[in-house]
Coordinates of C-alpha atoms and ligand atoms in Angstrom, one line a residue:
X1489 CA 21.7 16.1 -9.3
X1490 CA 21.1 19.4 -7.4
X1491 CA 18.0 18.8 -5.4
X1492 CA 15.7 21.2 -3.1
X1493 CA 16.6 22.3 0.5
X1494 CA 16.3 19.5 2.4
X1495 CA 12.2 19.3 4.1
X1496 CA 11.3 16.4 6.6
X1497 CA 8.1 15.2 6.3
X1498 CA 8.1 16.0 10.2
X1499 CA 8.5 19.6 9.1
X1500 CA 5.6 19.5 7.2
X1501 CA 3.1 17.2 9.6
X1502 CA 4.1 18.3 12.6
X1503 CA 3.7 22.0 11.7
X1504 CA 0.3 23.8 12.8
X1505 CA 0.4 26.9 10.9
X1506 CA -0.1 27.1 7.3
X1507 CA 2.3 29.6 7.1
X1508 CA 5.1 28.1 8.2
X1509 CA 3.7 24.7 5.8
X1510 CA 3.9 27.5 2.7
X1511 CA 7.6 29.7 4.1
X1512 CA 9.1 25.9 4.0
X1513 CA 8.1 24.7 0.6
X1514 CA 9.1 27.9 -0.9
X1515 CA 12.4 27.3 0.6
X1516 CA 12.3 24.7 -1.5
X1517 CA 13.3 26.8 -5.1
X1518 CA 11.5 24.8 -7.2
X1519 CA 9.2 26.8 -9.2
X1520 CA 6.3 24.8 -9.9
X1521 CA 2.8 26.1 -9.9
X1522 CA 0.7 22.9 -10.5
X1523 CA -1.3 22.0 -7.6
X1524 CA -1.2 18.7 -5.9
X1525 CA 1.2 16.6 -8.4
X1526 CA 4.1 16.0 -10.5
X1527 CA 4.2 16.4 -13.7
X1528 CA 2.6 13.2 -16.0
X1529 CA 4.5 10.4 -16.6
X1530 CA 6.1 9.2 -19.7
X1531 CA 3.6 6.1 -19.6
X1532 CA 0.3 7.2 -18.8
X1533 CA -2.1 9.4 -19.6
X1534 CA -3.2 12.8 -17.8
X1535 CA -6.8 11.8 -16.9
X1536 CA -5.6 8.2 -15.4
X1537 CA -2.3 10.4 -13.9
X1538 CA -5.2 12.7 -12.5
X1539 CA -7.1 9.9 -10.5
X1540 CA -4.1 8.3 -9.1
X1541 CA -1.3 11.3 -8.3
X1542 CA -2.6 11.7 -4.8
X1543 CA -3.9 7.5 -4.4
X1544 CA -1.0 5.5 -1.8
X1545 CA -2.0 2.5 -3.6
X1546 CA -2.3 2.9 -6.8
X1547 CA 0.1 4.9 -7.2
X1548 CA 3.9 4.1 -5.4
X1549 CA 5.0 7.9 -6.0
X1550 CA 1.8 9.0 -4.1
X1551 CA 2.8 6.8 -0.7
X1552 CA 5.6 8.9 -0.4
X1553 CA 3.3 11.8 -0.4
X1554 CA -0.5 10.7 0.5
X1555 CA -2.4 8.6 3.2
X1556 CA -5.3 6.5 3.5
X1557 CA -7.6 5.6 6.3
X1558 CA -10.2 2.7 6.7
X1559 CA -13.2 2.9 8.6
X1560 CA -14.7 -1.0 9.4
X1561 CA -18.3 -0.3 9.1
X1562 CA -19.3 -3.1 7.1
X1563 CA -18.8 -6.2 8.8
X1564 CA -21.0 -8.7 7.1
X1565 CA -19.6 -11.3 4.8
X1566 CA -21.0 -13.8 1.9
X1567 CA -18.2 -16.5 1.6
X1568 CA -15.3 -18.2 3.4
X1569 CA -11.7 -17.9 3.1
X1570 CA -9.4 -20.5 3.9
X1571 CA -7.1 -17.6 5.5
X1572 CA -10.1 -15.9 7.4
X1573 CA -11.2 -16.4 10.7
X1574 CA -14.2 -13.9 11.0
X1575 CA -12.9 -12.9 14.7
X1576 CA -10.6 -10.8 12.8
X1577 CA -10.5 -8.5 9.9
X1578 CA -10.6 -9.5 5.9
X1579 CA -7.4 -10.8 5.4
X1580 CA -8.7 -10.0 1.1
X1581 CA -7.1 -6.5 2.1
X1582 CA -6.1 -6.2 5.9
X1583 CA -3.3 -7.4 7.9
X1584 CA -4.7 -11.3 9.6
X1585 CA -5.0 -11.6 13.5
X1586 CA -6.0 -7.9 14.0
X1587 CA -9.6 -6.9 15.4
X1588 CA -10.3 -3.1 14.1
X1589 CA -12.9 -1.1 16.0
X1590 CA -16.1 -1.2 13.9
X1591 CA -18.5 1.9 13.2
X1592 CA -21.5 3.1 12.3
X1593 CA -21.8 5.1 9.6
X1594 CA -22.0 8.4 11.8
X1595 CA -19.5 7.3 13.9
X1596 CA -17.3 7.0 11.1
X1597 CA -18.4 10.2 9.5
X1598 CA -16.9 11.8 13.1
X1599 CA -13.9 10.0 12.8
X1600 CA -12.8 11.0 8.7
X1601 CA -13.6 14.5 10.0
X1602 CA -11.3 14.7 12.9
X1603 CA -8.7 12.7 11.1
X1604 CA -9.1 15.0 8.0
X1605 CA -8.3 17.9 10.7
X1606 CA -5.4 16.7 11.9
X1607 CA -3.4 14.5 9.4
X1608 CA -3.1 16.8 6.3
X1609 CA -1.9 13.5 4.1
X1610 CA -5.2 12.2 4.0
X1611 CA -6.4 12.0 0.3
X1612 CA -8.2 8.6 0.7
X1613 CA -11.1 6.9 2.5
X1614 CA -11.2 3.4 1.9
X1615 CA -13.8 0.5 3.7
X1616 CA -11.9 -2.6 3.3
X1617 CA -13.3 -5.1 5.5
X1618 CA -14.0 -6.7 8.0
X1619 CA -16.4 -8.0 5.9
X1620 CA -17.4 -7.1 2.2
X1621 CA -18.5 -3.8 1.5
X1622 CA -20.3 -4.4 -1.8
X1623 CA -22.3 -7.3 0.0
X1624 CA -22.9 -5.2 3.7
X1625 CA -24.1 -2.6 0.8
X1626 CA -26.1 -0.1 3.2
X1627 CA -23.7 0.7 5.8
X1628 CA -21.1 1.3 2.8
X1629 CA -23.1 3.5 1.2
X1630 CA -24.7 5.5 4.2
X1631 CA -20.9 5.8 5.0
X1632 CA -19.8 7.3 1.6
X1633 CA -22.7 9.6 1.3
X1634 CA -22.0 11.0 4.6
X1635 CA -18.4 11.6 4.4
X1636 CA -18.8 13.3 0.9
X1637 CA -21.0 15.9 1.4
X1638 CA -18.9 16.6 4.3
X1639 CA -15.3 16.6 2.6
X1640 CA -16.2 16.5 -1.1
X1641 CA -12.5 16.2 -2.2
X1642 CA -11.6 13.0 -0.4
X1643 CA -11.5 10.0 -2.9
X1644 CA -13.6 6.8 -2.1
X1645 CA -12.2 3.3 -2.3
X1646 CA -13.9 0.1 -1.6
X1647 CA -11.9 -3.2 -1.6
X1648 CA -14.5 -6.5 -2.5
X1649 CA -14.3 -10.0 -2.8
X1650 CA -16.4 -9.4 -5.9
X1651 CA -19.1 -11.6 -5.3
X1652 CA -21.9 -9.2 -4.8
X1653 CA -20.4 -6.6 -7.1
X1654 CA -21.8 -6.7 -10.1
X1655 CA -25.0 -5.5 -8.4
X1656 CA -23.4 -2.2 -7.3
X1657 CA -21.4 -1.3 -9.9
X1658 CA -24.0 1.7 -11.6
X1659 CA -24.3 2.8 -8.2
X1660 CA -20.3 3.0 -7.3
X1661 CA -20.1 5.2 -10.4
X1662 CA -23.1 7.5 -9.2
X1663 CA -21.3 7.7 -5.7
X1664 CA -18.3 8.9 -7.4
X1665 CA -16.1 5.9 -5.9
X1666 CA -13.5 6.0 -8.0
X1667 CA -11.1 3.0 -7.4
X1668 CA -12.0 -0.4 -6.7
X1669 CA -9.9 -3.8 -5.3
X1670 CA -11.3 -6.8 -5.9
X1671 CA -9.7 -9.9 -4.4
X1672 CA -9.3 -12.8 -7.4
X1673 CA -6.8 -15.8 -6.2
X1674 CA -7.9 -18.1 -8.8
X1675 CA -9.8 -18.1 -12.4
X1676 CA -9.9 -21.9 -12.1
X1677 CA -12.5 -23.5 -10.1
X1678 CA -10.5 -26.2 -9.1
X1679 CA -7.9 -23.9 -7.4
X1680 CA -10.8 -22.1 -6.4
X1681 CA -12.1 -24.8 -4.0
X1682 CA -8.7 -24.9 -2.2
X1683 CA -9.4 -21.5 -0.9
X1684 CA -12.8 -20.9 -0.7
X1685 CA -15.2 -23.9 1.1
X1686 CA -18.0 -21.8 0.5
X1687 CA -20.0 -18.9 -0.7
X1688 CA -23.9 -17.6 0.1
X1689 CA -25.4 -16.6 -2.7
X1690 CA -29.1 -15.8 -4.1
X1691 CA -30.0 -17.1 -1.1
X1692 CA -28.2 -20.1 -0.6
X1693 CA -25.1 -21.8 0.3
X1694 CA -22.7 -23.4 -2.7
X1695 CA -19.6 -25.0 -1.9
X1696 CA -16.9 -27.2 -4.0
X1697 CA -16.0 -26.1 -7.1
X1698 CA -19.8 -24.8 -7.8
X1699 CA -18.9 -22.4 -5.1
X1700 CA -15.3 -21.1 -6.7
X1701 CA -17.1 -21.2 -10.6
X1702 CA -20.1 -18.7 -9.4
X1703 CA -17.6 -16.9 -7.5
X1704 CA -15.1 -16.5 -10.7
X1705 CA -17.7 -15.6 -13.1
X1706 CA -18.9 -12.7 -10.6
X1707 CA -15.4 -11.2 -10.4
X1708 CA -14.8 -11.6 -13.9
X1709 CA -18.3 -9.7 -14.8
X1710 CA -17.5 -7.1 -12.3
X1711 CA -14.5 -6.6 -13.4
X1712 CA -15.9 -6.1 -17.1
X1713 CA -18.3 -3.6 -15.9
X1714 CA -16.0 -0.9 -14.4
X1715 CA -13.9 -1.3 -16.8
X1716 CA -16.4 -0.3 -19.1
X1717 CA -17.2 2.3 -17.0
X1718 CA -13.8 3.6 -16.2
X1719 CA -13.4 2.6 -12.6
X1720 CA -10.1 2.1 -11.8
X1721 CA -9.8 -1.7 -10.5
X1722 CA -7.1 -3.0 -8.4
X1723 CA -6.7 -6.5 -7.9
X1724 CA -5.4 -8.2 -4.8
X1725 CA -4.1 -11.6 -4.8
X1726 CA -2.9 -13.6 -1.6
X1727 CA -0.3 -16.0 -3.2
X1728 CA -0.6 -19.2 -1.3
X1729 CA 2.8 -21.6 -2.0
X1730 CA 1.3 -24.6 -3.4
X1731 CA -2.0 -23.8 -4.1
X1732 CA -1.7 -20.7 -6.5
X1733 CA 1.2 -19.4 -7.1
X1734 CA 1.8 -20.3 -10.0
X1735 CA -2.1 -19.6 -11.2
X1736 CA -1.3 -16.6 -10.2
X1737 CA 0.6 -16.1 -13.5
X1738 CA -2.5 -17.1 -15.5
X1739 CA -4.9 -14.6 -13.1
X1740 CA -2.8 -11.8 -14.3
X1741 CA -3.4 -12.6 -17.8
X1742 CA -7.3 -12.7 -17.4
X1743 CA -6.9 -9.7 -15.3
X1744 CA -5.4 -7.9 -17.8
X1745 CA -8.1 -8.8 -20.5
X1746 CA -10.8 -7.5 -18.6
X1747 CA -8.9 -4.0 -18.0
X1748 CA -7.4 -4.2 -14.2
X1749 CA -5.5 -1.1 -13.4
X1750 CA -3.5 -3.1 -11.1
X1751 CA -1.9 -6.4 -9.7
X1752 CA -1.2 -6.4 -5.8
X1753 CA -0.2 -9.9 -5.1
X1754 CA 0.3 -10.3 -1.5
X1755 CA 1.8 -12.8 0.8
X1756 CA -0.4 -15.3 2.9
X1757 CA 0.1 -14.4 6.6
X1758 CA -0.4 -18.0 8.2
X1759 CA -0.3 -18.0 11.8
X1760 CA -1.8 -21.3 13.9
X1761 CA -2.8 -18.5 16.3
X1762 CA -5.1 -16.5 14.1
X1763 CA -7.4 -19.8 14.2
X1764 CA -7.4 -20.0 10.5
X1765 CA -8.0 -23.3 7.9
X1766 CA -4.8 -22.7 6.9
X1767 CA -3.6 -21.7 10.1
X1768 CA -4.3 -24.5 11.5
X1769 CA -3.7 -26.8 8.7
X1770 CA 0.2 -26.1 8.3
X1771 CA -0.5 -24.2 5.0
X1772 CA 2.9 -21.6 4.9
X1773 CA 3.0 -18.4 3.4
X1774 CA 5.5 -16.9 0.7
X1775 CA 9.0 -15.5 1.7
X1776 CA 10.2 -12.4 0.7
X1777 CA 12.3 -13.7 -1.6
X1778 CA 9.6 -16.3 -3.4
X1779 CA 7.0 -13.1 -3.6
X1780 CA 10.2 -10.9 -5.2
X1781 CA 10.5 -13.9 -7.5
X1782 CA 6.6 -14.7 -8.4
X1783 CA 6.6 -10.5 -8.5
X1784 CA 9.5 -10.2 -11.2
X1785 CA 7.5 -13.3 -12.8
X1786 CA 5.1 -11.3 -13.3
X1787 CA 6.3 -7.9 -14.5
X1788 CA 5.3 -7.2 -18.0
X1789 CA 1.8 -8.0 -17.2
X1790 CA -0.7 -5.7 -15.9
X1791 CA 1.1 -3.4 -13.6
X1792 CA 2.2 -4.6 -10.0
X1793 CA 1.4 -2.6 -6.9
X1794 CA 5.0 -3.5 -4.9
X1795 CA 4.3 -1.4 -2.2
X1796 CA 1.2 -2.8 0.0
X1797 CA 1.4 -3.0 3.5
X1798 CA -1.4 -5.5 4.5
X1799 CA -2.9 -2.4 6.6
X1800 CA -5.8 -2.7 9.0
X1801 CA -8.9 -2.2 8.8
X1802 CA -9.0 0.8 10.7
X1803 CA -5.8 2.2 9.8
X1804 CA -4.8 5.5 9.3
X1805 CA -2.0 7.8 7.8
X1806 CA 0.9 7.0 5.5
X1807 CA 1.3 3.1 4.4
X1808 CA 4.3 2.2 6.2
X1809 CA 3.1 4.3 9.3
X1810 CA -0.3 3.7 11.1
X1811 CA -1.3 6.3 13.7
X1812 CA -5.2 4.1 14.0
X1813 CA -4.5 4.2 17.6
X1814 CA -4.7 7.7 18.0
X1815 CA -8.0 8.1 16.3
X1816 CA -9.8 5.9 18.8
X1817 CA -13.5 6.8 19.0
X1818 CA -12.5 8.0 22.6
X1819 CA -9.6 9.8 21.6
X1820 CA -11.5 12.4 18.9
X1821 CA -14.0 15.0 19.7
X1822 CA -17.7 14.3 19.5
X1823 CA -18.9 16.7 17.2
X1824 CA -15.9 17.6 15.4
X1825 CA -15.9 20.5 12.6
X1826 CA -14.3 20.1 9.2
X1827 CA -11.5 22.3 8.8
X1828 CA -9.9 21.8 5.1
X1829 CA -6.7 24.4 5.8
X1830 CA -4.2 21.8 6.5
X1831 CA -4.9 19.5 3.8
X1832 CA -4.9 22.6 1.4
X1833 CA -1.5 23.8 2.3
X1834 CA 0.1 20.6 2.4
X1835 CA -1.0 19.8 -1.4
X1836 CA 0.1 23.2 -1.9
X1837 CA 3.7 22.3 -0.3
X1838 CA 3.6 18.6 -1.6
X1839 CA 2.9 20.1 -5.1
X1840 CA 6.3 21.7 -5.2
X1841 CA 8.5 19.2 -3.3
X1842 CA 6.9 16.6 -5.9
X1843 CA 8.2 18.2 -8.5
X1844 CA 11.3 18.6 -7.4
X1845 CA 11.7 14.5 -6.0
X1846 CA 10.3 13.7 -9.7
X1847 CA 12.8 15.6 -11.6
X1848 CA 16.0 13.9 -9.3
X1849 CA 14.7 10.5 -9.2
X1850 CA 14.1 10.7 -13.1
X1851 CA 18.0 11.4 -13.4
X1852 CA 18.9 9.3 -11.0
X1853 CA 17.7 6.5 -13.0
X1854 CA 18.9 7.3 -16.0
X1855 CA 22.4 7.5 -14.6
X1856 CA 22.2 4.3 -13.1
X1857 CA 20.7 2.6 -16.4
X1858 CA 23.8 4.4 -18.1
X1859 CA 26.5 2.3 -16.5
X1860 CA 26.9 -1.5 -18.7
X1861 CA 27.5 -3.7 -15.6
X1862 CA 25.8 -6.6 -15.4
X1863 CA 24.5 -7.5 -12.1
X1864 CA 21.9 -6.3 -9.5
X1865 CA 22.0 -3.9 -6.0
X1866 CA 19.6 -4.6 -3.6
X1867 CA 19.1 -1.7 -1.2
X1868 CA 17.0 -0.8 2.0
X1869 CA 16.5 2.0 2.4
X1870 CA 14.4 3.6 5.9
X1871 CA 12.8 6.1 5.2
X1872 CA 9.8 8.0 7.0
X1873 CA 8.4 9.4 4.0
X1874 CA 8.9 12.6 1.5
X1875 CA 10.9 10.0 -0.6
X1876 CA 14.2 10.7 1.3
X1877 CA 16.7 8.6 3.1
X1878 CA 15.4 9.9 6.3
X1879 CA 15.0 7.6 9.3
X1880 CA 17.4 6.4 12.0
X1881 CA 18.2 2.5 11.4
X1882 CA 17.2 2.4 15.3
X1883 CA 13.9 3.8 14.8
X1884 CA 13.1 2.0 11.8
X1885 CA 9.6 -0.1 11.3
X1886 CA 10.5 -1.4 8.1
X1887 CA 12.9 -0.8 5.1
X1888 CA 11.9 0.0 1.4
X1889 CA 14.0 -2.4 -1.0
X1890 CA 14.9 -1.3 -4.5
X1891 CA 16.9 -2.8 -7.0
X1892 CA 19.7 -0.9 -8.9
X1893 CA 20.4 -2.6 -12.5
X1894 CA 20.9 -2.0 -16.1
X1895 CA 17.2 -1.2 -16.0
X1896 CA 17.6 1.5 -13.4
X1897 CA 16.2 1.6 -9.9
X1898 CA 12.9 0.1 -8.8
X1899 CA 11.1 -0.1 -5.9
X1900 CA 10.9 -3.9 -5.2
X1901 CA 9.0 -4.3 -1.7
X1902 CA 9.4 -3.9 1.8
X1903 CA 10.6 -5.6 4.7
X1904 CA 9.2 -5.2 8.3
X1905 CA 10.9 -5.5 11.5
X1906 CA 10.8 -4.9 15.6
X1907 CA 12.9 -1.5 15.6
X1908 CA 16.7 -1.6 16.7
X1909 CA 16.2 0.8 19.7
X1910 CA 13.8 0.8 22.8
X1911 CA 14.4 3.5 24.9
X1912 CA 17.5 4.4 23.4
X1913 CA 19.1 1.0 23.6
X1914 CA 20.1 -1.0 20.8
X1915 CA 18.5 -4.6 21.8
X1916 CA 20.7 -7.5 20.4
X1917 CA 17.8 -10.1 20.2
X1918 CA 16.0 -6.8 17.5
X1919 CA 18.9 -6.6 15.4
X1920 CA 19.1 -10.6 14.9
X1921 CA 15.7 -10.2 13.8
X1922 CA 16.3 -7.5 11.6
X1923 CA 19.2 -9.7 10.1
X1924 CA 16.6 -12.2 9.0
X1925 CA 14.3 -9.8 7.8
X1926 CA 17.6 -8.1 5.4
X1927 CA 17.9 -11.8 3.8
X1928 CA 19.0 -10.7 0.2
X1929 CA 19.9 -7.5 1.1
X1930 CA 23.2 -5.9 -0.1
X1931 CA 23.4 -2.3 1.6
X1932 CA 21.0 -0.2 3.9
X1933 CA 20.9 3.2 4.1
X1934 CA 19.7 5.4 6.8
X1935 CA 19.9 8.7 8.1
X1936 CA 22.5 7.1 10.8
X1937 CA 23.5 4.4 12.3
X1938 CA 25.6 3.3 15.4
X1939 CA 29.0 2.1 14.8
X1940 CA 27.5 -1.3 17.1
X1941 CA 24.6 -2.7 15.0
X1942 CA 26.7 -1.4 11.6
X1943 CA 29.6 -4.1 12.8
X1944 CA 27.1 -7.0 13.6
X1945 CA 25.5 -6.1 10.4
X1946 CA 28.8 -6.5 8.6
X1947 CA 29.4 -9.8 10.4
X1948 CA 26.2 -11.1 8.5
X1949 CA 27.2 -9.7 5.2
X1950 CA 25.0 -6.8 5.0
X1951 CA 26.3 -3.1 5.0
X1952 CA 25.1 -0.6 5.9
X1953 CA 25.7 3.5 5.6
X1954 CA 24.4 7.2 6.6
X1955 CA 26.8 8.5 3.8
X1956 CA 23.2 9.4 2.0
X1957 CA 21.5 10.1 4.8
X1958 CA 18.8 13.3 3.8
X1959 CA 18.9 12.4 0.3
X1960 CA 16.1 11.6 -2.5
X1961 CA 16.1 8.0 -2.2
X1962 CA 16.7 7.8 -5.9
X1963 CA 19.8 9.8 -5.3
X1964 CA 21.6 8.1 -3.0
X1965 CA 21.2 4.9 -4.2
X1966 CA 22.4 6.6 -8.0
X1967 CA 25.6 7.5 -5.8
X1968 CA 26.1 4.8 -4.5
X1969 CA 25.6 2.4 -7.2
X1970 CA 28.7 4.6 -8.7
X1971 CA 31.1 4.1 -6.2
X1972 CA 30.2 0.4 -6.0
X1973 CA 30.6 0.1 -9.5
X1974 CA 33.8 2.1 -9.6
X1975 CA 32.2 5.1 -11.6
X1976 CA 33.5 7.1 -8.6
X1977 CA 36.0 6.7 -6.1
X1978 CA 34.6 4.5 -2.9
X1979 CA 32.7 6.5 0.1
X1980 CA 29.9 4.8 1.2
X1981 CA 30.6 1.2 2.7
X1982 CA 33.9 1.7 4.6
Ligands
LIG3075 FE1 -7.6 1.1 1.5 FE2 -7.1 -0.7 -0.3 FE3 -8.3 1.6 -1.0 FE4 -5.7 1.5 -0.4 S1 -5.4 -0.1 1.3 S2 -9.1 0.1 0.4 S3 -6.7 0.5 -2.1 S4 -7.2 2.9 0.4 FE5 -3.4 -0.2 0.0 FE6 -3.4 -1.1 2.5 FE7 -2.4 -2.6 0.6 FE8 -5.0 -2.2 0.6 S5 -1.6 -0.7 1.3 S6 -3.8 -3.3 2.2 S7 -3.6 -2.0 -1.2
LIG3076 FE1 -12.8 -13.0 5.5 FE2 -12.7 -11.1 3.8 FE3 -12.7 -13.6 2.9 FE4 -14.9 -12.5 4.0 S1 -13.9 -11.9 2.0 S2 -14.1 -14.5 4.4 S3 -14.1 -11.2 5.6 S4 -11.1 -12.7 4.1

């Protein structure tokens, strides 16, 4: 496949000037003139294609492309999770064990605007804890209402244990917030009470499986309701080994009767140290390999979201990259101006290289589907965004894993790790963790790699390549599923 001039996605971020943003897509050749997408897909229609080409989570083509941030304004919450502890943010949508900084709604307002300046990705705000944002309704909304009339292009997205939904739902759709998450772990009561020892509602406090039962029937009626009303819904679920994992087979099902966009089941992160219930209590979380299995379990349901990455709740940028820490409240201006050029060109850039990414990963997988061999690949693939095969295995945060079968290639998850290099040393104790993180894994590929950490990577069964390195994702791994197969002669894994 003949693909575009190769284009960073530092080339594009890093750049100030629009001009240069436009000089290097046109560099590009591809001739599109949409605006801000690729073309539909084969399975979707144009208005739901319309509300999620430019979403990072409900869309896994768009977190190549798009960011999010979250601002933590709504703090207040109506019911207990076994994996919470409140010192921390909502571990329903946020990463356990971290403390985000918490706003008010005009402090907020300040921050989207000089974040919107400066990180042209942006296409989402979302509030996503600590705390629930439909039940710590005011500060969600004064939030919303602010930031639209200043930026009236940026799409809202509120993530919500559910409980106090149902009583928001007409005004969500007046506020124009177009995607929802609601967390549901269980749609039986009994399960329910494993999770959850309690809830507060209409003033009081239930617990037991009266707690889980009023909680289930609110998430279920919420659910209904934007449904009805075309909200895209999401719906996270933290699959907890032993408890629900395999309800989580039966959630889907209800999930999908009620009209969810979306399945995002995560791991549990349990950690003694984050002072949990389960913490505390010895209750493990998933390993990558059990959530790949549950995951594959549960493909042919409604549709997973692979590609989460348990963010904060004030984070900001691409998924796999958080730059929160450069947008704290003393690191922006205090009365900052919107300036929409950036954002503008980079659609405008985006809109052509998207095109172009779409068009090779398409073939890509239809040559891999081609060849009758049965038997998997599993790749990871570091990567810094752009969909290309375009980070240093030193300098790499995580790796994307996809499979290459007779089904073609799919994004499958991600693995995190401590990068190889600190201050341009490779650190032994880095790559052994990296090793454990690759479990599974049959290749890597990178934009390089040292001939050091390759060897000890070998040693542990794993190769690893830059043969690819620049490519379309899709591509490379289309190339070298052919020489492994023997399609072509071997390259890649000398
Ligand atoms: Fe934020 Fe959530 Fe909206 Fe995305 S995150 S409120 S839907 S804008 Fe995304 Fe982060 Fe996963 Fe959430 S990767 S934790 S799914
Ligand atoms: Fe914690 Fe979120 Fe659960 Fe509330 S909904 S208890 S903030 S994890």
């Amino acid at each position: 496949m003949m693909s575009a001039p190769i284009i960073s996605l530092e080339s594009l971020t890093n750049t100030t000037s629009a001009g240069q943003l436009l000089t290097i897509a046109n560099s590009g050749g591809c001739a599109s003139s949409s605006c801000g997408s690729s073309s539909t897909p084969t399975d979707m229609n144009s208005a739901t294609w319309e509300k999620i080409k430019d979403h990072p989570c409900f869309s896994e083509e768009a977190h190549h492309y798009f960011a999010r941030m979250h601002v933590a304004v709504a703090p207040a919450c109506n019911i207990q999770c076994n994996y919470c502890n409140r010192k921390y943010d909502c571990a329903n949508e946020s990463r356990p064990g971290v403390v985000s900084e918490k706003l008010t709604p005009d402090q907020a307002l300040r921050k989207v605007i000089a974040v919107a300046n400066e990180v042209p990705q942006l296409s989402v705000l979302g509030i996503a804890g600590p705390g629930d944002a439909c039940y710590d309704w005011n500060k969600t909304r004064a939030t919303f209402e602010r930031v639209a009339r200043e930026i009236p292009d940026i799409k809202l997205c509120i993530s919500t244990n559910g409980l106090a939904l149902p009583e928001h739902v007409d005004e969500l759709v007046e506020m124009n917030i177009s995607h929802v998450t609601i967390t549901i772990n269980m749609v039986d009561p009994e399960v329910g009470e494993q999770i959850y020892p309690w809830i507060f509602y209409g003033h009081r406090r239930y617990t037991g499986t009266d707690a889980a039962k009023i909680l289930h029937e609110r998430q279920m009626l919420g659910l209904e309701m934007l449904s009805e009303r075309g909200i895209l819904t999401k719906i996270n679920s933290v699959m907890i080994p032993g408890v629900n994992d395999q309800h989580l087979i039966e959630v889907n099902k209800w999930v999908r009767e009620r009209g969810a966009f979306l399945h995002n089941v995560m791991p549990l992160i349990s950690d003694p140290a984050h002072g949990t219930s389960f913490g505390l209590n010895g209750q493990r979380g998933p390993n990558a390999l059990e959530l790949k299995a549950l995951h594959d379990r549960l493909e042919g349901g409604v549709k997973l979201m692979r590609h989460c990455r348990q963010c904060r709740a004030d984070a900001v940028g691409l998924l796999g990259a958080d730059r929160g820490q450069e947008f704290t409240l003393d690191r922006i201006p205090l009365e900052p101006l919107y300036d929409g050029g950036k954002r503008h060109d980079y659609r405008e850039v985006v809109s052509r290289i998207r095109d172009d990414h779409s068009a090779a990963k398409k073939e890509a997988i239809a040559t891999v589907a081609s060849v009758n061999i049965r038997g998997s690949l599993q790749v990871a693939v570091a990567t810094k965004g752009g969909g290309r095969i375009n980070e240093h295995f030193g300098h790499a945060k995580e790796f994307q894993v996809y499979e290459a079968s007779q089904t073609g290639i799919k994004f499958v998850g991600h693995r995190k790790v401590e990068p190889y290099c600190h201050g341009g040393l490779g650190e032994d104790a880095a790559l052994a963790g990296i090793i454990a993180a690759l479990d599974g894994i049959d290749i890597v590929l990178c934009a390089r790699i040292g001939d050091c950490p390759k060897e000890k990577l070998m040693e542990a069964g794993i190769r690893a390549t830059d043969t690819y390195g620049y490519e379309y994702i899709e591509d490379g791994i289309s190339a070298l599923h052919a020489t492994e197969f023997g399609t072509v002669p071997s390259q890649a894994t000398a």
